[in-house]
Tab-separated table of C-alpha atoms in Angstrom:
chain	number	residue	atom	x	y	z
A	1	UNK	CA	96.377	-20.571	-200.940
A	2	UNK	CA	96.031	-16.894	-200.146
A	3	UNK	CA	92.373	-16.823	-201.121
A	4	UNK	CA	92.095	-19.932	-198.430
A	5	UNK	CA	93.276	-17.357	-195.963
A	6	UNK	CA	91.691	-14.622	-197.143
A	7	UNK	CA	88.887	-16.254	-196.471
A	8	UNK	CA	90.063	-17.382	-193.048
A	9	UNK	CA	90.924	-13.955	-192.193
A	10	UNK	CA	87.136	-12.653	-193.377
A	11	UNK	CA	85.614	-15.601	-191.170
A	12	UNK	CA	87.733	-15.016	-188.077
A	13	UNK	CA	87.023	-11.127	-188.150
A	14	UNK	CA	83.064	-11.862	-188.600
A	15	UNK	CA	83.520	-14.018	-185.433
A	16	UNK	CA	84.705	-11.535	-183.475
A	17	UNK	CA	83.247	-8.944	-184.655
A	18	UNK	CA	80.071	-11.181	-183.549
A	19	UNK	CA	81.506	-11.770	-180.289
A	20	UNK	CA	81.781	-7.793	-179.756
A	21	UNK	CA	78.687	-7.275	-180.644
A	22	UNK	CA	77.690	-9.837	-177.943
A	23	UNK	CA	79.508	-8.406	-175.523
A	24	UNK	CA	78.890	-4.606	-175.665
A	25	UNK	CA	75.967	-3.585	-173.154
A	26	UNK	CA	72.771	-2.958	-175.295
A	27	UNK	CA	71.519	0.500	-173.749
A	28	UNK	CA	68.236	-0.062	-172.978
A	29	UNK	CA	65.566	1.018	-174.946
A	30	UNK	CA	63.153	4.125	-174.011
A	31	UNK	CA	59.662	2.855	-172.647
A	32	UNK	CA	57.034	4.242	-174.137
A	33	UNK	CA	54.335	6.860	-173.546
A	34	UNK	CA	51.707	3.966	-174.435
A	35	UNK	CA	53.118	1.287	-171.613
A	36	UNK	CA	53.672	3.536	-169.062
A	37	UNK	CA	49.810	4.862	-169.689
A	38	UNK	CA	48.751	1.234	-169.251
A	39	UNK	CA	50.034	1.531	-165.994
A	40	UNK	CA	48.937	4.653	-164.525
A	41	UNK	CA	46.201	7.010	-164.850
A	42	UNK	CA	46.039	10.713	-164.589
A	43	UNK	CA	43.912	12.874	-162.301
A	44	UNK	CA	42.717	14.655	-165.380
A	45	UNK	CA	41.585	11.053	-166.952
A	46	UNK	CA	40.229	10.157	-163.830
A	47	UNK	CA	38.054	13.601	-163.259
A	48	UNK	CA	36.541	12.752	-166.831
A	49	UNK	CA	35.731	8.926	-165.911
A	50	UNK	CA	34.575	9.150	-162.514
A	51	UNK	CA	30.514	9.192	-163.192
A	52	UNK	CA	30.792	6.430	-164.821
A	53	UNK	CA	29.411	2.740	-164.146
A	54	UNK	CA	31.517	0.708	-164.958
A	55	UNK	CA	34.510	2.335	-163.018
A	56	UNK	CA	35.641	1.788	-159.944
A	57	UNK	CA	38.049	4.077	-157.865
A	58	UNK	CA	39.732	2.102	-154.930
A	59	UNK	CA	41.601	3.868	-151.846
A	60	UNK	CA	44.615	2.364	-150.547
A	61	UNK	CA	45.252	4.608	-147.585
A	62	UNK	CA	43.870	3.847	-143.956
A	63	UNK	CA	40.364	4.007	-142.684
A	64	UNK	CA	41.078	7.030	-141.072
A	65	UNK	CA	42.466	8.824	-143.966
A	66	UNK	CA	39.766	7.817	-146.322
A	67	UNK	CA	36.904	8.996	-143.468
A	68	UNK	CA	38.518	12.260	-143.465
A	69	UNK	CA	38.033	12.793	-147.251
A	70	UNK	CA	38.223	10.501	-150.355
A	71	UNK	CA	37.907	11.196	-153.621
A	72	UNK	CA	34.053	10.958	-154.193
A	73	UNK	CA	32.299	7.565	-154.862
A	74	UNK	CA	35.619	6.059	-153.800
A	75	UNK	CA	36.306	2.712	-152.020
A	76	UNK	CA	38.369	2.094	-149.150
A	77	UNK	CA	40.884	-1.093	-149.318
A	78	UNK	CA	43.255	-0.629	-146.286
A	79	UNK	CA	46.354	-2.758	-146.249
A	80	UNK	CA	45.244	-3.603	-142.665
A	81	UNK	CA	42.702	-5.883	-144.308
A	82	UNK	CA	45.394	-8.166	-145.372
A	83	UNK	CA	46.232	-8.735	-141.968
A	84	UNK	CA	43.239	-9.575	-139.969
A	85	UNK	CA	44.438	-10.956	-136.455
A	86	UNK	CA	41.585	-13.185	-136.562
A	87	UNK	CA	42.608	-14.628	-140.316
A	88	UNK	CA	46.766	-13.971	-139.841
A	89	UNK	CA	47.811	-17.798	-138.856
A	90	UNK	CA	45.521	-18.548	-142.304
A	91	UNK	CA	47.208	-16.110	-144.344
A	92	UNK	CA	50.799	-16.577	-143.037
A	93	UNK	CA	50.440	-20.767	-143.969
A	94	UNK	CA	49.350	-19.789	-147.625
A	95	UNK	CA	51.760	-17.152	-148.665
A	96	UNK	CA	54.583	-18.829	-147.764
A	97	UNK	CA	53.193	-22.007	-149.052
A	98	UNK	CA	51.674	-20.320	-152.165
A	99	UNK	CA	54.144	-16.854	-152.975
A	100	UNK	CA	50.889	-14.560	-152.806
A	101	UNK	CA	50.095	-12.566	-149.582
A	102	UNK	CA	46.052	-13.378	-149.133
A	103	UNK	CA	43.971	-16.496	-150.341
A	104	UNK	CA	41.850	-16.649	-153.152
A	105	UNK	CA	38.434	-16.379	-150.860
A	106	UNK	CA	39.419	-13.661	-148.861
A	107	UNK	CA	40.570	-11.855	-152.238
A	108	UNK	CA	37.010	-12.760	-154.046
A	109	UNK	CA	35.196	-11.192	-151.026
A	110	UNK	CA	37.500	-7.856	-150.266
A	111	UNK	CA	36.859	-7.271	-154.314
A	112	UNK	CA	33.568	-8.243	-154.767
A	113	UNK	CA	32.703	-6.136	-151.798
A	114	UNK	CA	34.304	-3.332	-153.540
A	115	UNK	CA	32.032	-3.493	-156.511
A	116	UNK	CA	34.600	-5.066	-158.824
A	117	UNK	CA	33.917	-7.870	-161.472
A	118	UNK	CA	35.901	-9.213	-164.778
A	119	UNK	CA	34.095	-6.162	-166.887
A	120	UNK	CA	35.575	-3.286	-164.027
A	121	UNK	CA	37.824	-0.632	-164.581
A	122	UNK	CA	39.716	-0.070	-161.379
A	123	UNK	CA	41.542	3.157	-160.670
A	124	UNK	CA	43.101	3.053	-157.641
A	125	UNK	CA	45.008	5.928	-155.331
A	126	UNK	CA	47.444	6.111	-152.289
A	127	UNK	CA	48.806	9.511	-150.729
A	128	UNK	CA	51.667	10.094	-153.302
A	129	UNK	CA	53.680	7.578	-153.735
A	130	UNK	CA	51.914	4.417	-154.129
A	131	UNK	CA	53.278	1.108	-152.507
A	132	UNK	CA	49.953	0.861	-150.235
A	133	UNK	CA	48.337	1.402	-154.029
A	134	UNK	CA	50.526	-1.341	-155.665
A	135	UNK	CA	49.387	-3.390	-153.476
A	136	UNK	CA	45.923	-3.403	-154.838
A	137	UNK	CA	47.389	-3.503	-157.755
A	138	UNK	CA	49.020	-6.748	-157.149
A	139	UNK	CA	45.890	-7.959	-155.672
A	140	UNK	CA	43.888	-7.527	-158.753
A	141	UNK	CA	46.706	-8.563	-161.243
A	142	UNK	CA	47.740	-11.549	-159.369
A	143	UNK	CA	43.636	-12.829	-159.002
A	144	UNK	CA	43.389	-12.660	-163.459
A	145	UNK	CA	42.706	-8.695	-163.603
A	146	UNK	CA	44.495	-6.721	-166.057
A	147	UNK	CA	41.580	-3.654	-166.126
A	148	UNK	CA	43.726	-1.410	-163.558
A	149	UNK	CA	45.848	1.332	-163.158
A	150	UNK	CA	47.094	3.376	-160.554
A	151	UNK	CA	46.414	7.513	-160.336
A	152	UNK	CA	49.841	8.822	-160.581
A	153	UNK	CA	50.544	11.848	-158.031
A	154	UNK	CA	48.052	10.190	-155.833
A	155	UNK	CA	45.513	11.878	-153.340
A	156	UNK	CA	47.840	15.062	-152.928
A	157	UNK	CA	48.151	15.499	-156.774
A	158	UNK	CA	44.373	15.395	-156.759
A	159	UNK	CA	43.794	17.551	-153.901
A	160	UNK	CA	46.546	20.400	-155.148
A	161	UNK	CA	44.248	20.703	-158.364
A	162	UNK	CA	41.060	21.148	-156.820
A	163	UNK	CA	39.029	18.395	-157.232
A	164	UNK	CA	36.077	17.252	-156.077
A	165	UNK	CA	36.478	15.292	-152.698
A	166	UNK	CA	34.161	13.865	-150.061
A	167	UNK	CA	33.606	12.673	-146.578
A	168	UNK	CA	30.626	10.944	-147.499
A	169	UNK	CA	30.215	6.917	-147.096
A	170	UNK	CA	30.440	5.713	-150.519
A	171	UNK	CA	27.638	3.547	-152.350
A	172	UNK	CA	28.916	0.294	-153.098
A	173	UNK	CA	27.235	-2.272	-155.417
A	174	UNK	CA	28.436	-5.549	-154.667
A	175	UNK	CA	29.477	-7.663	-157.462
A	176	UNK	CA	31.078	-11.226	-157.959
A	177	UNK	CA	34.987	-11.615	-158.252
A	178	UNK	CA	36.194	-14.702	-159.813
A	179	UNK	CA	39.751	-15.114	-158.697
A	180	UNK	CA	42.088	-16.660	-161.359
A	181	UNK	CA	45.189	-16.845	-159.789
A	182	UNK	CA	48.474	-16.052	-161.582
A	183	UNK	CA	51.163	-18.212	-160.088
A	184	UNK	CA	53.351	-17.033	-162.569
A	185	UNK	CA	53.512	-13.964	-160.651
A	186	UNK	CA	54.798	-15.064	-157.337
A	187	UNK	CA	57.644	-16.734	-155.551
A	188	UNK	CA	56.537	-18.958	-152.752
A	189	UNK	CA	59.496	-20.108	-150.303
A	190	UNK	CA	59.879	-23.487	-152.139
A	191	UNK	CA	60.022	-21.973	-155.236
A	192	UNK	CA	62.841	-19.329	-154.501
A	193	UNK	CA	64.863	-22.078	-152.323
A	194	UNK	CA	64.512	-24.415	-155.973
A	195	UNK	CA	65.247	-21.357	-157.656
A	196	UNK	CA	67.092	-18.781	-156.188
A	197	UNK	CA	70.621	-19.310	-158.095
A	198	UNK	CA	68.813	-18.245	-161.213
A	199	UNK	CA	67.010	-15.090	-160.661
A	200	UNK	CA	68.053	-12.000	-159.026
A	201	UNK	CA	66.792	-11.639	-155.364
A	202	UNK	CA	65.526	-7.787	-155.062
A	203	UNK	CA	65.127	-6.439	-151.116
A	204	UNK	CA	63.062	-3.512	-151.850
A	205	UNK	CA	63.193	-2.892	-147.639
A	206	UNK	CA	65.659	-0.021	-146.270
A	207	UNK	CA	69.008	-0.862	-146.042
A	208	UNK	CA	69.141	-0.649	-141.959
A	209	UNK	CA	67.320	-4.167	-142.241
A	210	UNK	CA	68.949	-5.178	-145.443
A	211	UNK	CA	71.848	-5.165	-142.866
A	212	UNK	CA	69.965	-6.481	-140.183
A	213	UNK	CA	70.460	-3.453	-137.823
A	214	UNK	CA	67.015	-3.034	-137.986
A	215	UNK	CA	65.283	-6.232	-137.429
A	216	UNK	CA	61.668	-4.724	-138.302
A	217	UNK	CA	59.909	-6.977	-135.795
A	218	UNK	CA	61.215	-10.543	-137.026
A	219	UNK	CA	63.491	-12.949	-135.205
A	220	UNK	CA	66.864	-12.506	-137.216
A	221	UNK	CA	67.896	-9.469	-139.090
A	222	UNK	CA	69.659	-9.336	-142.414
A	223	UNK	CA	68.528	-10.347	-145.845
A	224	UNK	CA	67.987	-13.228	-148.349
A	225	UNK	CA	71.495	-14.703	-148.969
A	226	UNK	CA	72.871	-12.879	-152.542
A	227	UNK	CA	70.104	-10.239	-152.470
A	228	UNK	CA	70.775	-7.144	-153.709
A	229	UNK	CA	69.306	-3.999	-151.916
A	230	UNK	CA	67.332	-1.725	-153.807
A	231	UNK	CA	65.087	0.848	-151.035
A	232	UNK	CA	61.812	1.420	-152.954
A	233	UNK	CA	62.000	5.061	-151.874
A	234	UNK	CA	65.220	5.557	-154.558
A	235	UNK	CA	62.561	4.549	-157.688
A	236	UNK	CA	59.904	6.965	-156.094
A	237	UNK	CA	61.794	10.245	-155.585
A	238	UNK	CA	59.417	13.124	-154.796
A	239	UNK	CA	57.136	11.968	-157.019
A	240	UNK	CA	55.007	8.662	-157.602
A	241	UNK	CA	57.686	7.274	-159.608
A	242	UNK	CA	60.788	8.573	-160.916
A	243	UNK	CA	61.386	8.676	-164.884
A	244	UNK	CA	61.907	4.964	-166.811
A	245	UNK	CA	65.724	6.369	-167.555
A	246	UNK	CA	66.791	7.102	-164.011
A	247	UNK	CA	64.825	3.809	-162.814
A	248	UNK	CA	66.916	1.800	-165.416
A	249	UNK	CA	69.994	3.851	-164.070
A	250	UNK	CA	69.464	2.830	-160.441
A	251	UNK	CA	68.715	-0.902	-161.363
A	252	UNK	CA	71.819	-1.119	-163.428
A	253	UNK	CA	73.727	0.114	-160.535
A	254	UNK	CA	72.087	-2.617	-158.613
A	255	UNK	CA	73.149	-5.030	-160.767
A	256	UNK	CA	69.567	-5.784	-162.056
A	257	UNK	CA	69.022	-6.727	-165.690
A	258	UNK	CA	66.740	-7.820	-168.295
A	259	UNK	CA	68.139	-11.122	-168.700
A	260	UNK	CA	67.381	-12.905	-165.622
A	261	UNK	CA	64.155	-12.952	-163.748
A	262	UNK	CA	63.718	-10.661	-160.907
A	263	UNK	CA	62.058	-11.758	-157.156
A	264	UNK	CA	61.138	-8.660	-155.178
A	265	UNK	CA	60.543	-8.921	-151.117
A	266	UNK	CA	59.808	-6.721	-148.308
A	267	UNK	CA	59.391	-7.459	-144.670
A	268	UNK	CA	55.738	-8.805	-144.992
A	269	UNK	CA	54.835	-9.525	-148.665
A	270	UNK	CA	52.897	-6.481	-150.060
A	271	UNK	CA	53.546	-2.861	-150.294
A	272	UNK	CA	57.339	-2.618	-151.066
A	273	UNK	CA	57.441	-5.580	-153.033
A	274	UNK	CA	54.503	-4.955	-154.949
A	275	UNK	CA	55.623	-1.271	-155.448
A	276	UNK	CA	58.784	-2.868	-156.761
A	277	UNK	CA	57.346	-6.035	-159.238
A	278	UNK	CA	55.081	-3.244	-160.749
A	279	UNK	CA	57.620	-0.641	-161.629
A	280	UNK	CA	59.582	-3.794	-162.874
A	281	UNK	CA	57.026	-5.034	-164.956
A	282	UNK	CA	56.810	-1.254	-166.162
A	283	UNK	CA	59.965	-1.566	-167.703
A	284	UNK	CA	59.657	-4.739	-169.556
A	285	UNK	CA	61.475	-6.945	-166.739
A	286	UNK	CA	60.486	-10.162	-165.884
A	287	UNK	CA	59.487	-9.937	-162.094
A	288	UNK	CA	57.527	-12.017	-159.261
A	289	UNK	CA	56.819	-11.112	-155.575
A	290	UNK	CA	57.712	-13.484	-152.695
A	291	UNK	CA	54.450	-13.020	-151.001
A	292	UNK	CA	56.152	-14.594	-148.141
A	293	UNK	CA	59.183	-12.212	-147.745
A	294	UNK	CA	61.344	-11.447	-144.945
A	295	UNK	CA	59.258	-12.533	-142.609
A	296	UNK	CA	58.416	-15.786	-143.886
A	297	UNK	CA	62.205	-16.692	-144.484
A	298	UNK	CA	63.616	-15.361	-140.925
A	299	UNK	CA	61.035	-17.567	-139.465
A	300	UNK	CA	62.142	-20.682	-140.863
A	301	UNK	CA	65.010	-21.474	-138.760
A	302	UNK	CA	66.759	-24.151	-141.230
A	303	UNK	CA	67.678	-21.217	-143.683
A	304	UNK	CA	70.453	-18.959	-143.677
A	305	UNK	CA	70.042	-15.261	-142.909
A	306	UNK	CA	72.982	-13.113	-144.205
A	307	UNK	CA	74.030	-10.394	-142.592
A	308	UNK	CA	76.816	-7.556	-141.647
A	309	UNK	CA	79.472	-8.426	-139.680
A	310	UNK	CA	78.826	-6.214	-136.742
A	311	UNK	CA	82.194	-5.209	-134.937
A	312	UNK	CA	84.361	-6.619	-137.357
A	313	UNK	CA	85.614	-2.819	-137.664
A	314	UNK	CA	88.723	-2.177	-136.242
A	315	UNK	CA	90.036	1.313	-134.613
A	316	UNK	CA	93.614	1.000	-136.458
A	317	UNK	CA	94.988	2.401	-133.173
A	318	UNK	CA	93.790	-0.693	-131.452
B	1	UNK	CA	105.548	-13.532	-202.055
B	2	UNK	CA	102.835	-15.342	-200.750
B	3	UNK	CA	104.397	-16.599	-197.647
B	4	UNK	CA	104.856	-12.983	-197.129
B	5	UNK	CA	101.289	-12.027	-197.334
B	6	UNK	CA	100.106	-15.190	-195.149
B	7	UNK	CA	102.646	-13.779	-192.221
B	8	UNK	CA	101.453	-10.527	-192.767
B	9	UNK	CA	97.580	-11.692	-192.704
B	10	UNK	CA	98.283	-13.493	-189.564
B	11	UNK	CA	99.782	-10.982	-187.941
B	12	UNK	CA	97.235	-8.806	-188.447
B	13	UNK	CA	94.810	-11.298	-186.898
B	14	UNK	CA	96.472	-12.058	-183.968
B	15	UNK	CA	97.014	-8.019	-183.776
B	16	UNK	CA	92.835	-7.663	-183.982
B	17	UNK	CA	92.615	-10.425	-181.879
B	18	UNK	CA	95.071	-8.989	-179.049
B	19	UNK	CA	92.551	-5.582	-179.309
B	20	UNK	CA	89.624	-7.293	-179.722
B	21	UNK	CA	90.234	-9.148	-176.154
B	22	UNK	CA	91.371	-6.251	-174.492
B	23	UNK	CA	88.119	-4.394	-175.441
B	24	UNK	CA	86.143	-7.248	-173.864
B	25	UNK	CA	88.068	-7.095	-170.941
B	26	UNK	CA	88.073	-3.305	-170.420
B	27	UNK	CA	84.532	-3.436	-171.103
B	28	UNK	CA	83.632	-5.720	-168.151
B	29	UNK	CA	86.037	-4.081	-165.814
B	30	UNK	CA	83.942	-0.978	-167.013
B	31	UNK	CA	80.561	-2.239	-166.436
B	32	UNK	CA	81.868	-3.868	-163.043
B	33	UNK	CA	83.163	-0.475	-161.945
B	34	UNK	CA	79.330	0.812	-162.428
B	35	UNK	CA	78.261	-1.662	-160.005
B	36	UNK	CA	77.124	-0.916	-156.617
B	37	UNK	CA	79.145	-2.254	-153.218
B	38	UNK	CA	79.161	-2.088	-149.732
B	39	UNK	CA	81.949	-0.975	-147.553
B	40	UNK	CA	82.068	-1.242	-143.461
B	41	UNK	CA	84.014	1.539	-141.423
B	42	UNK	CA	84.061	4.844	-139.898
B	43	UNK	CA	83.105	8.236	-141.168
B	44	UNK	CA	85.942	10.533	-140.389
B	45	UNK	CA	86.997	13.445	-142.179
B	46	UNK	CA	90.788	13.397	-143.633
B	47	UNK	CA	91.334	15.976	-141.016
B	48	UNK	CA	90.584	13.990	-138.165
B	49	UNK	CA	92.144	10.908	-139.778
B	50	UNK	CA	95.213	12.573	-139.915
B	51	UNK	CA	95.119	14.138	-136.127
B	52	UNK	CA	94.808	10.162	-135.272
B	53	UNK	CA	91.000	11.975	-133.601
B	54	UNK	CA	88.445	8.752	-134.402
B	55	UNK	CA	86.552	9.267	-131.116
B	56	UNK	CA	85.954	12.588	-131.397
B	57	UNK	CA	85.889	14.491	-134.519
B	58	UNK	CA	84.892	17.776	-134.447
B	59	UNK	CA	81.781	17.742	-136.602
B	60	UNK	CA	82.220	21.701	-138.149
B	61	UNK	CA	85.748	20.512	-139.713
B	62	UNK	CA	82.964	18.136	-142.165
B	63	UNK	CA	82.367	21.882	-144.231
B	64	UNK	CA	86.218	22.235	-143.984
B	65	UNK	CA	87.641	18.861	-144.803
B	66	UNK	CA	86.597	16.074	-146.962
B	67	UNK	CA	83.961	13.919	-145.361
B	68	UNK	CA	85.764	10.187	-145.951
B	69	UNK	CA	85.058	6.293	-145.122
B	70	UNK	CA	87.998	4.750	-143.205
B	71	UNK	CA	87.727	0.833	-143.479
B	72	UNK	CA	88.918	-1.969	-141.527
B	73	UNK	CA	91.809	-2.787	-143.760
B	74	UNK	CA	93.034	1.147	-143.488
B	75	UNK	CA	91.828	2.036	-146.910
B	76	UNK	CA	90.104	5.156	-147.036
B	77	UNK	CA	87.494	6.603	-149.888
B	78	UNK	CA	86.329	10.339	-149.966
B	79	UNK	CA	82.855	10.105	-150.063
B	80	UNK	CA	80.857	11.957	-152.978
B	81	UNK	CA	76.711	11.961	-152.509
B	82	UNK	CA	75.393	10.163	-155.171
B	83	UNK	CA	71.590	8.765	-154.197
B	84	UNK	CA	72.312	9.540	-150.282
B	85	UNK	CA	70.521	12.078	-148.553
B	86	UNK	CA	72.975	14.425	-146.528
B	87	UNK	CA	71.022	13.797	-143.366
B	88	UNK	CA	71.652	10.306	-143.692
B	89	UNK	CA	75.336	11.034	-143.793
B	90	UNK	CA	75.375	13.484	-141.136
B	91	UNK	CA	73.824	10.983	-138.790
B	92	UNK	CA	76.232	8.508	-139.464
B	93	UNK	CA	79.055	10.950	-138.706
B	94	UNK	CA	81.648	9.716	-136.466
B	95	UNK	CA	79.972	6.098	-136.645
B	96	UNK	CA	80.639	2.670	-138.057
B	97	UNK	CA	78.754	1.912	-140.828
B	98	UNK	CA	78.033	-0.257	-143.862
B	99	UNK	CA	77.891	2.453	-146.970
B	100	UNK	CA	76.412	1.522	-150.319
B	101	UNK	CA	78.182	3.125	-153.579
B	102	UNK	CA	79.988	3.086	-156.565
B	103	UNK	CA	83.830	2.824	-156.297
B	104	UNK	CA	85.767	5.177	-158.159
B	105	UNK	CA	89.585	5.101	-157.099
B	106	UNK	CA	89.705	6.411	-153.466
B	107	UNK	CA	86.364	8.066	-154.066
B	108	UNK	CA	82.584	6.175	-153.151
B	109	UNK	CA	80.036	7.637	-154.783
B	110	UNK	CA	77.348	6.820	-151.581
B	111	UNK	CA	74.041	5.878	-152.347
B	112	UNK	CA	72.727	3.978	-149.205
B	113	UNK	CA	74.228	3.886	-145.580
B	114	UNK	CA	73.350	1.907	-142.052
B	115	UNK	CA	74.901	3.093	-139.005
B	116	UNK	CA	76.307	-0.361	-136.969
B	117	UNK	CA	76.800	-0.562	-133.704
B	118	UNK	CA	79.436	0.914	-131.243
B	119	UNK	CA	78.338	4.528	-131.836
B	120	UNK	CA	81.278	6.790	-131.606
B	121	UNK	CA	80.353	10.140	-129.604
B	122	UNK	CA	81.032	13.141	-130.878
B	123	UNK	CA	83.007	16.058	-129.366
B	124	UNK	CA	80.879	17.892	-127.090
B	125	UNK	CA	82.606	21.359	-127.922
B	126	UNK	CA	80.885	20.538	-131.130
B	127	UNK	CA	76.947	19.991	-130.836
C-alpha cells in the first residue's frame, strides 16, 4: 500500500513538474553570427566582391539618388517601378488576389533587365536603413532566389568609409529570370480572411494609421481587426537593424512569438512589410507578407476596419 | 502507521499542487504584465490635474511635475519613456491620445503614441 502511493506521489510530481516545464517561457535562443551573415553583407565583403562576374549589386533608392552617385557598376531598382500608373489596375487585381505585390512577368523582366539569373549573387543597398532594400529582397526571395543579401549600413555606411562611388550609367548584361514563385511566402486577402484567427496579424505602418488618424491616402483608416502594431522604425534604430536580442525584446512586448505564424502589412504591400517578414525570418519566425495590405483590405468595403474610438474621451469636468 | 504516512503523502501533494498552480498563475499574470496596451486620454501633468487646468496646462510645469496620462474612466498613469521619442510626447502634450506601453501599477512605460482629435491648446503665456 504505501509503495502504491509512493509511486503515485513520484508520478503526480513528474506530471507537474512536466506541466512547469511547459509552462515556463523558453528564453529565446541567441541567433547566430552564421544566420544573420546569410542575411546581410558587409561593405568590406562587398568592396572585395564587386569586380566580379557573377555579382550583381542592386540599388533600391530613387532614380534621382542613384544618378547622383551609386556605388560603381550598380543597378538601379526604384520602388516606383512597382507601381507603374500604366500597369497599377494589373498589379492591384493580382496582389490582392495572389498575396505578392508584382506579377511574375513584370518580376522576370525588372530582374532579367538587371542582369540577374538562377547562378547571381545579388547584393543589394538602400540609404541606411533598408525597407526600400527589403523590398528587393522580397522580390527575389519570393520569385525562387535565395543568392541575396542586403549591405548592412547601406549607402551612408559605404560612403562614410570611402569607397569607391560613381555617377556613371552602369553596364548591364541582360540575362533570363525564371520566376518560381513562393506562395508560401505570402498572404493574399482570401488567405488571411480563411486564416486570420490563427496567425498573428503584424502592422508594421506607424501607429497614427494603426489608429486610423492618419488615413495614408486610403478610404477608411485603422487597421486589420486583432493586429498588433509594431512601427518598423522601432526594429531599425539608428542603424540598419537593431541587435537579434532587443528585436526579440520588442516582439515579445508585441505579443509576437515563435509559435504561431506571423502576417506582416503596410499601407501598400512592399517596403514595411518586407522590411518586417525579413527581419522575422532573421530570427527563425515563421512569417508571410500580405502583398495586398492596407490598402487592399480598406478597399473592400464588406470587411471590417478597426479603429480608435475618436471622442470617446471625456473631460471629467464635463 | 501507514495511514499516517498516506495522509502525510497526500498532504504534501495537494501542498505541491496548491504551489505548483500558483506558479502557473503568477507566471502568466507575469508574462501578461510584459505585454504591450493601448490607453486613450489626455496628457496632463499631476500638477495641472490637480489645479482641475485640462485646457491649458502650462507646458514648463512638464520639467517640474510628472508628465501623466489621464483616461476616460479617471485613472491616471505617470508616464515613463520606454521606446517613445520625447518629441513625440511633447507634441502630444495637452492632447488626447491613444498611448502604447507597458502597464506597471499607475506607471505606462510609453512606447508608441497618436494624437486624436479635439486638440487641446496650450496656454499662450507658455509657447
Amino acid at each position: 500500500m504505501l509503495h502504491k502511493v509512493r509511486k503515485q506521489a513520484i508520478l503526480i510530481l513528474l506530471v507537474i513538474v512536466a506541466i512547469i516545464a511547459g509552462c515556463v517561457q523558453k528564453k529565446e535562443p541567441p541567433v547566430s553570427s552564421d544566420i544573420i551573415a546569410k542575411f546581410f553583407a558587409t561593405t568590406e565583403e562587398l568592396s572585395s566582391l564587386i569586380k566580379q562576374k557573377d555579382i550583381v549589386v542592386i540599388d533600391a533608392r530613387s532614380a534621382e539618388d542613384f544618378q547622383k552617385l551609386h556605388i560603381q557598376n550598380a543597378v538601379n531598382i526604384p520602388k516606383s517601378q512597382f507601381r507603374e500608373p500604366k500597369a497599377l489596375n494589373e498589379i492591384l487585381k493580382y496582389k490582392s488576389e495572389n498575396g505578392f505585390f508584382i506579377p511574375p512577368a513584370m518580376a522576370e523582366k525588372i530582374l532579367g533587365n538587371a542582369g540577374i539569373d538562377a547562378n547571381t549573387r545579388v547584393i543589394v543597398y538602400d540609404s541606411i536603413t533598408f525597407p526600400d532594400a527589403s523590398i528587393i529582397w522580397a522580390l527575389l526571395k519570393y520569385y525562387g532566389h535565395d543568392n541575396v543579401q542586403v549591405l548592412k549600413g547601406g549607402f551612408e555606411k559605404w560612403v562614410s568609409e570611402g569607397r569607391s562611388v560613381s555617377s556613371m550609367p552602369s553596364k548591364i548584361q541582360k540575362k533570363s529570370f525564371v520566376a518560381k514563385p513562393r506562395i508560401e511566402m505570402v498572404a493574399s486577402r482570401e488567405w488571411l480572411i480563411k486564416n486570420r484567427e490563427n496567425v498573428i496579424i503584424l502592422d508594421m505602418r506607424s501607429f497614427d494609421e494603426y489608429v486610423g488618424v492618419n488615413p495614408a491616402g486610403n478610404p477608411r483608416g485603422g487597421h486589420l481587426p486583432g493586429a498588433v502594431s509594431l512601427d518598423w522604425t522601432h526594429l531599425a534604430g539608428n542603424e540598419t537593424v537593431k541587435s537579434p536580442a532587443e528585436i526579440q525584446a520588442i516582439l515579445a512586448e508585441a505579443g509576437v512569438t515563435k509559435n504561431k505564424e506571423v502576417v506582416a502589412y503596410c499601407n501598400i504591400g512592399f517596403g514595411r512589410s518586407t522590411y518586417g517578414m525579413m527581419v522575422l525570418s532573421m530570427l527563425g519566425y515563421n512569417a508571410r507578407v500580405y502583398g495586398g495590405s492596407f490598402e487592399d483590405w480598406s478597399n473592400a468595403d464588406d470587411l471590417e476596419v478597426a479603429t480608435t474610438k475618436i471622442g470617446s474621451f471625456k473631460d471629467w469636468r464635463q | 502507521m501507514r495511514s499516517l504516512v498516506n495522509k502525510i503523502s497526500l498532504s504534501a501533494l495537494f501542498f505541491i499542487t496548491a504551489i505548483t498552480i500558483t506558479l502557473i498563475i503568477s507566471a502568466g499574470s507575469a508574462e501578461a504584465a510584459k505585454r504591450e496596451a493601448l490607453l486613450q486620454g489626455q496628457i496632463l501633468t499631476e500638477k495641472c490635474l490637480s489645479a482641475g487646468r485640462l485646457s491649458a496646462c502650462y507646458i514648463e510645469w512638464t520639467s517640474k511635475s510628472p508628465v501623466v496620462l489621464f483616461t476616460g474612466d479617471r485613472k491616471l498613469y505617470r508616464i515613463e519613456l520606454h521606446r517613445l521619442a520625447q518629441w513625440k510626447l511633447d507634441n502630444a502634450f495637452g492632447k488626447q491620445v491613444v498611448l502604447k506601453g507597458i502597464i506597471k501599477g499607475n506607471k505606462i512605460m510609453a512606447n508608441d503614441i497618436a494624437v486624436l482629435g479635439g486638440k487641446k491648446k496650450l496656454s499662450k503665456a507658455c509657447l
